[in-house]
Amino acid sequence: MSDLHAATDDMVLDERVRGFPPGHPQLPLAAVGAQGWKPYDGRMALPLISLDRQAFASNVDLMMAYVKSHGAEIAPHAKTPMSTALAAALLAAGAWGTTVADIRQAAVMLKAGQRRLILANEIGGIAAARRLAALLGHYPDAELHVFVDSTPLVAALRSAWQERADLPPLGLLVEFGAGRAGLRSTDAAAAVLDAILAVETPAFRLTGIAAYEGAAATANAEETMLRIDALMAMIPDFLPKIRARIGKERPLLLTSGGSVFFDVVVARLSAAVAADPACRLVLRSGAIFFHDHGIYERGLAGLDARGGLRIGEKTVSAAAGFRPALRVWAEVLSRPEPQLAISGMGMRDVAMDQGLPRPLALYRNGAYLCNFESAEVFRLNDQHAFLTLAEDSDVSVGDVVEFGISHPCTCLDRHAILYGLDPDHSVTAAYLTSFG
């Protein structure tokens, strides 16, 4: 168990936190899972967000099996849950390291005892470089690799590392990109490579090549694949140029792979890794472990259309294999019209950037009532969801709705506590999130 999580197990929760029963005596975080609460039993304050622990564990097993079968590694992106406990669980399940998106997220994971991080982003200029140095000065045993896509960033990082003698080695990953940050050609990357190699030291050196294929996606599926293929092609094209400069012995990372096109990354980069024994392919998928009822549901249908998950000699359906693990629970507040219900969940509680939440089931008086997928959320306010109903729907004020969500990354950040559920929906764990 990480140092930070050991400390936060004693963190005291009360009714100021979503989900905690009003009037209940305060509890340490570690004791929440022993209370026997259920989101629909009338005790817990709604809305709240929950994690199906069995589905999460199943997703972890499937993704780790896939990665291992292709001789790759994974550093799951912690930006999705920002939970040190869940990040530690992924490491225990075989993850190579952890990915973060910025310096603050790196601080959260370092304070939790993690030491191998990919900072999958450019960080800014000299001020940001000094902030990163100030952080890493407290962690001399850290292994951190950071994206670079410009000579000014290389210069800023080098200056910050020259100013201090108490820093761990910093690894630089030359980033190729499409649609967002990252170098757009191998010629542009050559200039960044020159800048790095001109100032390399044992504590400041090139450690690989990076990309993020998800940013290349467009609304057109065919165009998306062309853009991703072009992006992925730059990595094996550039690798020999690096080897010509540094030799064949230095270990290098090739890292890409979100939660929608990671199969394409594996298909496009595996040959380059197989031909270079000192290279390691590291995926960075994070949302895949949580899955959803929206953008990733659609994304995995697309993965299946590309041939599914190849694990050893088997091909597995990604859509059938991965299970949505997140739910938001909220009460029906009003049924002002026969075909309209208002639920106590809104934009402050659930993601809406990649699709609206989906009603799944209805509960009444502490028990399951019926499937509720015939209802549809058509609008959100700050604190309210608007649901279209059939006129004869058996929906009453006080019923509890179980919602599926779309896009875990922009849903979890609204919640300080993620409640872990067992198969009968009893709360058996509470995970602190650290979104700042």
GROMACS .gro file of C-alpha atoms in nm:
model
  436
    1MET     CA    1   0.000   0.000   0.000
    2SER     CA    2   0.135   0.341  -0.092
    3ASP     CA    3   0.252   0.591   0.169
    4LEU     CA    4  -0.018   0.841   0.076
    5HIS     CA    5  -0.296   0.585   0.082
    6ALA     CA    6  -0.175   0.458   0.419
    7ALA     CA    7  -0.215   0.812   0.549
    8THR     CA    8  -0.552   0.874   0.385
    9ASP     CA    9  -0.705   0.550   0.516
   10ASP     CA   10  -0.745   0.747   0.840
   11MET     CA   11  -0.892   1.047   0.658
   12VAL     CA   12  -1.227   1.128   0.816
   13LEU     CA   13  -1.539   1.155   0.598
   14ASP     CA   14  -1.872   1.309   0.686
   15GLU     CA   15  -2.186   1.438   0.515
   16ARG     CA   16  -1.994   1.710   0.332
   17VAL     CA   17  -1.886   1.438   0.087
   18ARG     CA   18  -2.121   1.308  -0.182
   19GLY     CA   19  -2.274   0.977  -0.085
   20PHE     CA   20  -2.208   0.996   0.289
   21PRO     CA   21  -2.534   0.946   0.484
   22PRO     CA   22  -2.652   1.271   0.647
   23GLY     CA   23  -2.647   1.251   1.025
   24HIS     CA   24  -2.418   0.947   1.030
   25PRO     CA   25  -2.118   0.975   1.262
   26GLN     CA   26  -1.801   1.062   1.076
   27LEU     CA   27  -1.592   0.769   0.957
   28PRO     CA   28  -1.235   0.709   0.849
   29LEU     CA   29  -1.207   0.633   0.479
   30ALA     CA   30  -1.101   0.275   0.549
   31ALA     CA   31  -1.420   0.207   0.747
   32VAL     CA   32  -1.667   0.309   0.476
   33GLY     CA   33  -1.663  -0.032   0.311
   34ALA     CA   34  -1.779  -0.206   0.628
   35GLN     CA   35  -2.110  -0.019   0.669
   36GLY     CA   36  -2.322  -0.223   0.429
   37TRP     CA   37  -2.455   0.081   0.244
   38LYS     CA   38  -2.613   0.058  -0.100
   39PRO     CA   39  -2.669   0.354  -0.333
   40TYR     CA   40  -3.044   0.285  -0.351
   41ASP     CA   41  -3.120   0.184   0.008
   42GLY     CA   42  -3.219   0.533   0.119
   43ARG     CA   43  -2.925   0.596   0.349
   44MET     CA   44  -2.663   0.735   0.112
   45ALA     CA   45  -2.681   1.094  -0.007
   46LEU     CA   46  -2.743   1.115  -0.380
   47PRO     CA   47  -2.610   1.172  -0.637
   48LEU     CA   48  -2.294   0.965  -0.604
   49ILE     CA   49  -2.056   0.779  -0.833
   50SER     CA   50  -1.968   0.412  -0.795
   51LEU     CA   51  -1.719   0.159  -0.928
   52ASP     CA   52  -1.824  -0.199  -0.997
   53ARG     CA   53  -1.516  -0.363  -0.846
   54GLN     CA   54  -1.577  -0.695  -1.019
   55ALA     CA   55  -1.609  -0.529  -1.360
   56PHE     CA   56  -1.296  -0.322  -1.294
   57ALA     CA   57  -1.097  -0.633  -1.197
   58SER     CA   58  -1.221  -0.814  -1.507
   59ASN     CA   59  -1.117  -0.522  -1.728
   60VAL     CA   60  -0.774  -0.517  -1.565
   61ASP     CA   61  -0.728  -0.890  -1.625
   62LEU     CA   62  -0.832  -0.863  -1.990
   63MET     CA   63  -0.615  -0.561  -2.070
   64MET     CA   64  -0.312  -0.704  -1.893
   65ALA     CA   65  -0.354  -1.032  -2.081
   66TYR     CA   66  -0.372  -0.842  -2.409
   67VAL     CA   67  -0.063  -0.635  -2.334
   68LYS     CA   68   0.138  -0.936  -2.219
   69SER     CA   69   0.038  -1.142  -2.522
   70HIS     CA   70   0.190  -0.879  -2.750
   71GLY     CA   71   0.513  -0.846  -2.555
   72ALA     CA   72   0.426  -0.490  -2.460
   73GLU     CA   73   0.400  -0.299  -2.133
   74ILE     CA   74   0.146  -0.053  -2.002
   75ALA     CA   75   0.168   0.262  -1.790
   76PRO     CA   76  -0.203   0.333  -1.731
   77HIS     CA   77  -0.301   0.698  -1.747
   78ALA     CA   78  -0.384   0.806  -1.393
   79LYS     CA   79  -0.566   1.120  -1.509
   80THR     CA   80  -0.886   0.917  -1.543
   81PRO     CA   81  -0.948   0.835  -1.174
   82MET     CA   82  -0.662   1.025  -1.006
   83SER     CA   83  -0.683   0.763  -0.733
   84THR     CA   84  -0.355   0.653  -0.580
   85ALA     CA   85  -0.520   0.334  -0.456
   86LEU     CA   86  -0.640   0.234  -0.803
   87ALA     CA   87  -0.306   0.330  -0.958
   88ALA     CA   88  -0.135   0.106  -0.703
   89ALA     CA   89  -0.377  -0.176  -0.788
   90LEU     CA   90  -0.282  -0.150  -1.155
   91LEU     CA   91   0.087  -0.167  -1.067
   92ALA     CA   92   0.019  -0.474  -0.855
   93ALA     CA   93  -0.160  -0.628  -1.154
   94GLY     CA   94   0.151  -0.589  -1.369
   95ALA     CA   95   0.161  -0.233  -1.499
   96TRP     CA   96   0.513  -0.113  -1.592
   97GLY     CA   97   0.453   0.234  -1.450
   98THR     CA   98   0.198   0.515  -1.436
   99THR     CA   99   0.118   0.798  -1.677
  100VAL     CA  100   0.028   1.149  -1.565
  101ALA     CA  101  -0.073   1.462  -1.756
  102ASP     CA  102   0.096   1.740  -1.560
  103ILE     CA  103   0.333   1.824  -1.278
  104ARG     CA  104   0.062   1.827  -1.009
  105GLN     CA  105  -0.054   1.480  -1.107
  106ALA     CA  106   0.308   1.365  -1.091
  107ALA     CA  107   0.328   1.506  -0.738
  108VAL     CA  108   0.021   1.309  -0.632
  109MET     CA  109   0.167   0.982  -0.757
  110LEU     CA  110   0.517   1.047  -0.625
  111LYS     CA  111   0.379   1.127  -0.280
  112ALA     CA  112   0.189   0.799  -0.297
  113GLY     CA  113   0.514   0.607  -0.336
  114GLN     CA  114   0.517   0.558  -0.710
  115ARG     CA  115   0.853   0.610  -0.874
  116ARG     CA  116   0.821   0.531  -1.247
  117LEU     CA  117   0.616   0.790  -1.433
  118ILE     CA  118   0.555   0.904  -1.789
  119LEU     CA  119   0.455   1.271  -1.796
  120ALA     CA  120   0.265   1.248  -2.123
  121ASN     CA  121   0.260   1.615  -2.206
  122GLU     CA  122   0.478   1.913  -2.272
  123ILE     CA  123   0.502   2.115  -1.952
  124GLY     CA  124   0.568   2.476  -2.069
  125GLY     CA  125   0.881   2.689  -2.043
  126ILE     CA  126   1.154   2.762  -1.791
  127ALA     CA  127   0.914   2.834  -1.502
  128ALA     CA  128   0.745   2.498  -1.551
  129ALA     CA  129   1.081   2.325  -1.587
  130ARG     CA  130   1.190   2.471  -1.253
  131ARG     CA  131   0.864   2.358  -1.092
  132LEU     CA  132   0.927   2.005  -1.217
  133ALA     CA  133   1.282   2.022  -1.086
  134ALA     CA  134   1.160   2.150  -0.749
  135LEU     CA  135   0.926   1.852  -0.724
  136LEU     CA  136   1.178   1.590  -0.831
  137GLY     CA  137   1.437   1.729  -0.593
  138HIS     CA  138   1.238   1.552  -0.320
  139TYR     CA  139   1.245   1.218  -0.503
  140PRO     CA  140   1.603   1.125  -0.597
  141ASP     CA  141   1.494   0.769  -0.680
  142ALA     CA  142   1.225   0.877  -0.927
  143GLU     CA  143   1.227   0.767  -1.291
  144LEU     CA  144   1.037   1.024  -1.493
  145HIS     CA  145   1.007   1.051  -1.870
  146VAL     CA  146   0.860   1.372  -2.016
  147PHE     CA  147   0.734   1.463  -2.364
  148VAL     CA  148   0.929   1.723  -2.564
  149ASP     CA  149   0.837   1.863  -2.906
  150SER     CA  150   1.050   2.178  -2.934
  151THR     CA  151   1.404   2.302  -2.887
  152PRO     CA  152   1.289   2.577  -2.644
  153LEU     CA  153   1.144   2.311  -2.414
  154VAL     CA  154   1.465   2.107  -2.432
  155ALA     CA  155   1.661   2.421  -2.343
  156ALA     CA  156   1.430   2.505  -2.053
  157LEU     CA  157   1.453   2.158  -1.905
  158ARG     CA  158   1.830   2.150  -1.950
  159SER     CA  159   1.867   2.485  -1.772
  160ALA     CA  160   1.655   2.368  -1.481
  161TRP     CA  161   1.860   2.049  -1.448
  162GLN     CA  162   2.187   2.243  -1.465
  163GLU     CA  163   2.076   2.470  -1.181
  164ARG     CA  164   2.047   2.188  -0.929
  165ALA     CA  165   2.264   1.897  -0.822
  166ASP     CA  166   1.996   1.709  -0.628
  167LEU     CA  167   1.781   1.586  -0.916
  168PRO     CA  168   1.719   1.235  -1.044
  169PRO     CA  169   1.786   1.160  -1.412
  170LEU     CA  170   1.527   1.302  -1.649
  171GLY     CA  171   1.420   1.104  -1.955
  172LEU     CA  172   1.315   1.293  -2.269
  173LEU     CA  173   1.061   1.144  -2.508
  174VAL     CA  174   1.048   1.308  -2.852
  175GLU     CA  175   0.678   1.343  -2.928
  176PHE     CA  176   0.520   1.310  -3.270
  177GLY     CA  177   0.168   1.443  -3.298
  178ALA     CA  178  -0.139   1.506  -3.509
  179GLY     CA  179  -0.426   1.729  -3.403
  180ARG     CA  180  -0.266   1.843  -3.080
  181ALA     CA  181   0.092   1.888  -2.958
  182GLY     CA  182   0.381   1.692  -3.105
  183LEU     CA  183   0.617   1.718  -3.399
  184ARG     CA  184   0.461   1.691  -3.741
  185SER     CA  185   0.755   1.541  -3.934
  186THR     CA  186   1.075   1.347  -3.887
  187ASP     CA  187   1.267   1.650  -4.016
  188ALA     CA  188   1.125   1.862  -3.734
  189ALA     CA  189   1.203   1.584  -3.489
  190ALA     CA  190   1.564   1.573  -3.608
  191ALA     CA  191   1.615   1.929  -3.485
  192VAL     CA  192   1.482   1.836  -3.141
  193LEU     CA  193   1.700   1.525  -3.138
  194ASP     CA  194   2.004   1.739  -3.220
  195ALA     CA  195   1.920   1.973  -2.933
  196ILE     CA  196   1.890   1.686  -2.686
  197LEU     CA  197   2.205   1.504  -2.791
  198ALA     CA  198   2.406   1.827  -2.783
  199VAL     CA  199   2.346   1.864  -2.408
  200GLU     CA  200   2.304   1.505  -2.291
  201THR     CA  201   2.447   1.396  -1.958
  202PRO     CA  202   2.385   1.081  -1.753
  203ALA     CA  203   2.114   1.279  -1.572
  204PHE     CA  204   1.952   1.435  -1.881
  205ARG     CA  205   1.907   1.215  -2.183
  206LEU     CA  206   1.690   1.084  -2.461
  207THR     CA  207   1.485   0.783  -2.352
  208GLY     CA  208   1.248   0.729  -2.642
  209ILE     CA  209   0.974   0.836  -2.881
  210ALA     CA  210   0.613   0.917  -2.792
  211ALA     CA  211   0.281   0.989  -2.958
  212TYR     CA  212  -0.089   1.002  -2.880
  213GLU     CA  213  -0.299   0.868  -3.162
  214GLY     CA  214  -0.635   0.965  -3.011
  215ALA     CA  215  -0.578   1.332  -3.089
  216ALA     CA  216  -0.561   1.244  -3.459
  217ALA     CA  217  -0.923   1.126  -3.462
  218THR     CA  218  -1.188   1.311  -3.664
  219ALA     CA  219  -1.559   1.258  -3.723
  220ASN     CA  220  -1.473   1.056  -4.035
  221ALA     CA  221  -1.359   0.700  -3.956
  222GLU     CA  222  -1.163   0.654  -4.278
  223GLU     CA  223  -0.982   0.985  -4.238
  224THR     CA  224  -0.909   0.899  -3.876
  225MET     CA  225  -0.734   0.576  -3.969
  226LEU     CA  226  -0.529   0.751  -4.238
  227ARG     CA  227  -0.417   1.014  -3.987
  228ILE     CA  228  -0.332   0.757  -3.721
  229ASP     CA  229  -0.142   0.542  -3.970
  230ALA     CA  230   0.060   0.845  -4.081
  231LEU     CA  231   0.137   0.934  -3.720
  232MET     CA  232   0.240   0.581  -3.627
  233ALA     CA  233   0.458   0.553  -3.939
  234MET     CA  234   0.679   0.838  -3.819
  235ILE     CA  235   0.793   0.642  -3.513
  236PRO     CA  236   0.961   0.346  -3.689
  237ASP     CA  237   1.087   0.588  -3.955
  238PHE     CA  238   1.260   0.798  -3.691
  239LEU     CA  239   1.394   0.516  -3.476
  240PRO     CA  240   1.686   0.429  -3.712
  241LYS     CA  241   1.789   0.796  -3.712
  242ILE     CA  242   1.815   0.782  -3.335
  243ARG     CA  243   2.005   0.455  -3.340
  244ALA     CA  244   2.252   0.599  -3.591
  245ARG     CA  245   2.334   0.869  -3.336
  246ILE     CA  246   2.332   0.682  -3.004
  247GLY     CA  247   2.404   0.321  -3.099
  248LYS     CA  248   2.204   0.003  -3.049
  249GLU     CA  249   2.254  -0.061  -2.679
  250ARG     CA  250   2.062   0.220  -2.508
  251PRO     CA  251   1.716   0.115  -2.387
  252LEU     CA  252   1.443   0.319  -2.555
  253LEU     CA  253   1.070   0.349  -2.500
  254LEU     CA  254   0.819   0.366  -2.783
  255THR     CA  255   0.501   0.486  -2.616
  256SER     CA  256   0.152   0.560  -2.745
  257GLY     CA  257  -0.191   0.407  -2.705
  258GLY     CA  258  -0.508   0.549  -2.552
  259SER     CA  259  -0.825   0.348  -2.488
  260VAL     CA  260  -0.979   0.340  -2.838
  261PHE     CA  261  -0.698   0.274  -3.088
  262PHE     CA  262  -0.444   0.085  -2.878
  263ASP     CA  263  -0.483  -0.215  -3.108
  264VAL     CA  264  -0.369  -0.001  -3.401
  265VAL     CA  265  -0.067   0.116  -3.202
  266VAL     CA  266   0.031  -0.243  -3.126
  267ALA     CA  267  -0.017  -0.346  -3.489
  268ARG     CA  268   0.189  -0.056  -3.625
  269LEU     CA  269   0.476  -0.055  -3.373
  270SER     CA  270   0.529  -0.420  -3.280
  271ALA     CA  271   0.756  -0.490  -3.577
  272ALA     CA  272   0.987  -0.201  -3.488
  273VAL     CA  273   1.012  -0.325  -3.130
  274ALA     CA  274   1.071  -0.684  -3.240
  275ALA     CA  275   1.357  -0.568  -3.463
  276ASP     CA  276   1.520  -0.367  -3.183
  277PRO     CA  277   1.582  -0.573  -2.868
  278ALA     CA  278   1.661  -0.259  -2.666
  279CYS     CA  279   1.318  -0.106  -2.739
  280ARG     CA  280   1.013  -0.142  -2.518
  281LEU     CA  281   0.657  -0.071  -2.634
  282VAL     CA  282   0.458   0.100  -2.357
  283LEU     CA  283   0.086   0.168  -2.394
  284ARG     CA  284  -0.076   0.438  -2.181
  285SER     CA  285  -0.444   0.338  -2.187
  286GLY     CA  286  -0.631   0.445  -1.874
  287ALA     CA  287  -1.005   0.483  -1.934
  288ILE     CA  288  -1.023   0.128  -2.072
  289PHE     CA  289  -1.014  -0.010  -1.718
  290PHE     CA  290  -1.336   0.177  -1.637
  291HIS     CA  291  -1.509   0.161  -1.978
  292ASP     CA  292  -1.849   0.330  -2.016
  293HIS     CA  293  -2.190   0.339  -2.183
  294GLY     CA  294  -2.090   0.596  -2.444
  295ILE     CA  295  -1.771   0.701  -2.618
  296TYR     CA  296  -1.573   0.390  -2.523
  297GLU     CA  297  -1.867   0.163  -2.594
  298ARG     CA  298  -1.864   0.306  -2.946
  299GLY     CA  299  -1.485   0.293  -2.960
  300LEU     CA  300  -1.470  -0.076  -2.870
  301ALA     CA  301  -1.733  -0.154  -3.133
  302GLY     CA  302  -1.491   0.006  -3.378
  303LEU     CA  303  -1.206  -0.204  -3.240
  304ASP     CA  304  -1.411  -0.518  -3.299
  305ALA     CA  305  -1.478  -0.402  -3.655
  306ARG     CA  306  -1.098  -0.393  -3.699
  307GLY     CA  307  -1.071  -0.757  -3.594
  308GLY     CA  308  -1.113  -0.759  -3.217
  309LEU     CA  309  -0.856  -0.824  -2.947
  310ARG     CA  310  -0.592  -1.077  -3.044
  311ILE     CA  311  -0.468  -1.255  -2.732
  312GLY     CA  312  -0.233  -1.537  -2.817
  313GLU     CA  313  -0.411  -1.767  -3.058
  314LYS     CA  314  -0.755  -1.632  -2.969
  315THR     CA  315  -0.954  -1.334  -3.088
  316VAL     CA  316  -1.177  -1.178  -2.824
  317SER     CA  317  -1.457  -0.927  -2.870
  318ALA     CA  318  -1.352  -0.605  -2.700
  319ALA     CA  319  -1.713  -0.489  -2.676
  320ALA     CA  320  -1.815  -0.810  -2.501
  321GLY     CA  321  -1.497  -0.849  -2.297
  322PHE     CA  322  -1.469  -0.507  -2.136
  323ARG     CA  323  -1.748  -0.410  -1.896
  324PRO     CA  324  -1.867  -0.062  -1.796
  325ALA     CA  325  -1.761  -0.022  -1.433
  326LEU     CA  326  -1.888   0.327  -1.347
  327ARG     CA  327  -2.238   0.433  -1.245
  328VAL     CA  328  -2.397   0.753  -1.119
  329TRP     CA  329  -2.698   0.717  -0.891
  330ALA     CA  330  -2.967   0.983  -0.844
  331GLU     CA  331  -3.324   1.018  -0.719
  332VAL     CA  332  -3.634   1.114  -0.912
  333LEU     CA  333  -3.727   1.458  -0.778
  334SER     CA  334  -4.034   1.534  -0.985
  335ARG     CA  335  -4.264   1.397  -1.253
  336PRO     CA  336  -4.429   1.720  -1.364
  337GLU     CA  337  -4.563   1.575  -1.690
  338PRO     CA  338  -4.657   1.218  -1.791
  339GLN     CA  339  -4.357   1.188  -2.023
  340LEU     CA  340  -4.107   1.387  -1.816
  341ALA     CA  341  -3.913   1.305  -1.501
  342ILE     CA  342  -3.658   1.527  -1.329
  343SER     CA  343  -3.369   1.356  -1.156
  344GLY     CA  344  -3.131   1.509  -0.902
  345MET     CA  345  -2.817   1.481  -1.110
  346GLY     CA  346  -2.670   1.745  -1.337
  347MET     CA  347  -2.362   1.886  -1.501
  348ARG     CA  348  -2.192   1.913  -1.163
  349ASP     CA  349  -2.222   1.538  -1.118
  350VAL     CA  350  -2.175   1.369  -1.454
  351ALA     CA  351  -1.990   1.408  -1.785
  352MET     CA  352  -2.171   1.542  -2.090
  353ASP     CA  353  -1.890   1.626  -2.335
  354GLN     CA  354  -1.906   1.290  -2.515
  355GLY     CA  355  -2.272   1.206  -2.471
  356LEU     CA  356  -2.538   1.225  -2.201
  357PRO     CA  357  -2.578   0.969  -1.922
  358ARG     CA  358  -2.791   0.664  -1.995
  359PRO     CA  359  -3.066   0.538  -1.759
  360LEU     CA  360  -3.011   0.168  -1.688
  361ALA     CA  361  -3.229   0.056  -1.397
  362LEU     CA  362  -3.488   0.182  -1.152
  363TYR     CA  363  -3.500   0.108  -0.778
  364ARG     CA  364  -3.780   0.163  -0.526
  365ASN     CA  365  -3.789   0.123  -0.149
  366GLY     CA  366  -3.438  -0.019  -0.142
  367ALA     CA  367  -3.489  -0.286  -0.409
  368TYR     CA  368  -3.455  -0.330  -0.785
  369LEU     CA  369  -3.777  -0.242  -0.965
  370CYS     CA  370  -3.715  -0.270  -1.338
  371ASN     CA  371  -3.494  -0.211  -1.637
  372PHE     CA  372  -3.507   0.159  -1.722
  373GLU     CA  373  -3.331   0.175  -2.058
  374SER     CA  374  -3.652   0.291  -2.227
  375ALA     CA  375  -3.602   0.630  -2.060
  376GLU     CA  376  -3.363   0.883  -2.209
  377VAL     CA  377  -3.177   1.183  -2.071
  378PHE     CA  378  -3.222   1.469  -2.316
  379ARG     CA  379  -3.090   1.764  -2.116
  380LEU     CA  380  -2.883   1.853  -1.810
  381ASN     CA  381  -2.888   2.161  -1.589
  382ASP     CA  382  -2.640   2.224  -1.310
  383GLN     CA  383  -2.826   1.997  -1.065
  384HIS     CA  384  -3.098   1.833  -1.276
  385ALA     CA  385  -3.136   1.570  -1.546
  386PHE     CA  386  -3.440   1.576  -1.777
  387LEU     CA  387  -3.568   1.229  -1.869
  388THR     CA  388  -3.815   1.143  -2.144
  389LEU     CA  389  -4.054   0.865  -2.039
  390ALA     CA  390  -4.330   0.659  -2.188
  391GLU     CA  391  -4.665   0.786  -2.055
  392ASP     CA  392  -4.734   0.456  -1.880
  393SER     CA  393  -4.389   0.433  -1.715
  394ASP     CA  394  -4.402   0.324  -1.353
  395VAL     CA  395  -4.180   0.604  -1.222
  396SER     CA  396  -4.244   0.781  -0.892
  397VAL     CA  397  -4.087   1.059  -0.693
  398GLY     CA  398  -3.820   0.908  -0.469
  399ASP     CA  399  -3.726   0.625  -0.704
  400VAL     CA  400  -3.352   0.586  -0.758
  401VAL     CA  401  -3.210   0.575  -1.110
  402GLU     CA  402  -2.888   0.392  -1.196
  403PHE     CA  403  -2.716   0.575  -1.481
  404GLY     CA  404  -2.438   0.467  -1.711
  405ILE     CA  405  -2.197   0.741  -1.813
  406SER     CA  406  -2.001   0.847  -2.120
  407HIS     CA  407  -1.635   0.948  -2.080
  408PRO     CA  408  -1.493   0.847  -1.740
  409CYS     CA  409  -1.218   1.111  -1.753
  410THR     CA  410  -1.460   1.403  -1.735
  411CYS     CA  411  -1.701   1.236  -1.492
  412LEU     CA  412  -1.473   1.117  -1.214
  413ASP     CA  413  -1.317   1.461  -1.172
  414ARG     CA  414  -1.644   1.589  -1.027
  415HIS     CA  415  -1.620   1.354  -0.729
  416ALA     CA  416  -1.392   1.343  -0.424
  417ILE     CA  417  -1.490   0.985  -0.337
  418LEU     CA  418  -1.553   0.689  -0.567
  419TYR     CA  419  -1.754   0.417  -0.393
  420GLY     CA  420  -1.654   0.060  -0.475
  421LEU     CA  421  -1.945  -0.185  -0.502
  422ASP     CA  422  -1.959  -0.563  -0.484
  423PRO     CA  423  -2.193  -0.764  -0.713
  424ASP     CA  424  -2.499  -0.700  -0.494
  425HIS     CA  425  -2.428  -0.323  -0.500
  426SER     CA  426  -2.306  -0.306  -0.140
  427VAL     CA  427  -2.035  -0.046  -0.079
  428THR     CA  428  -1.717  -0.237   0.007
  429ALA     CA  429  -1.454   0.034  -0.049
  430ALA     CA  430  -1.414   0.408  -0.086
  431TYR     CA  431  -1.143   0.552  -0.310
  432LEU     CA  432  -1.016   0.902  -0.256
  433THR     CA  433  -0.960   1.097  -0.578
  434SER     CA  434  -0.701   1.374  -0.608
  435PHE     CA  435  -0.815   1.614  -0.879
  436GLY     CA  436  -0.701   1.921  -0.688
   0.00000   0.00000   0.00000
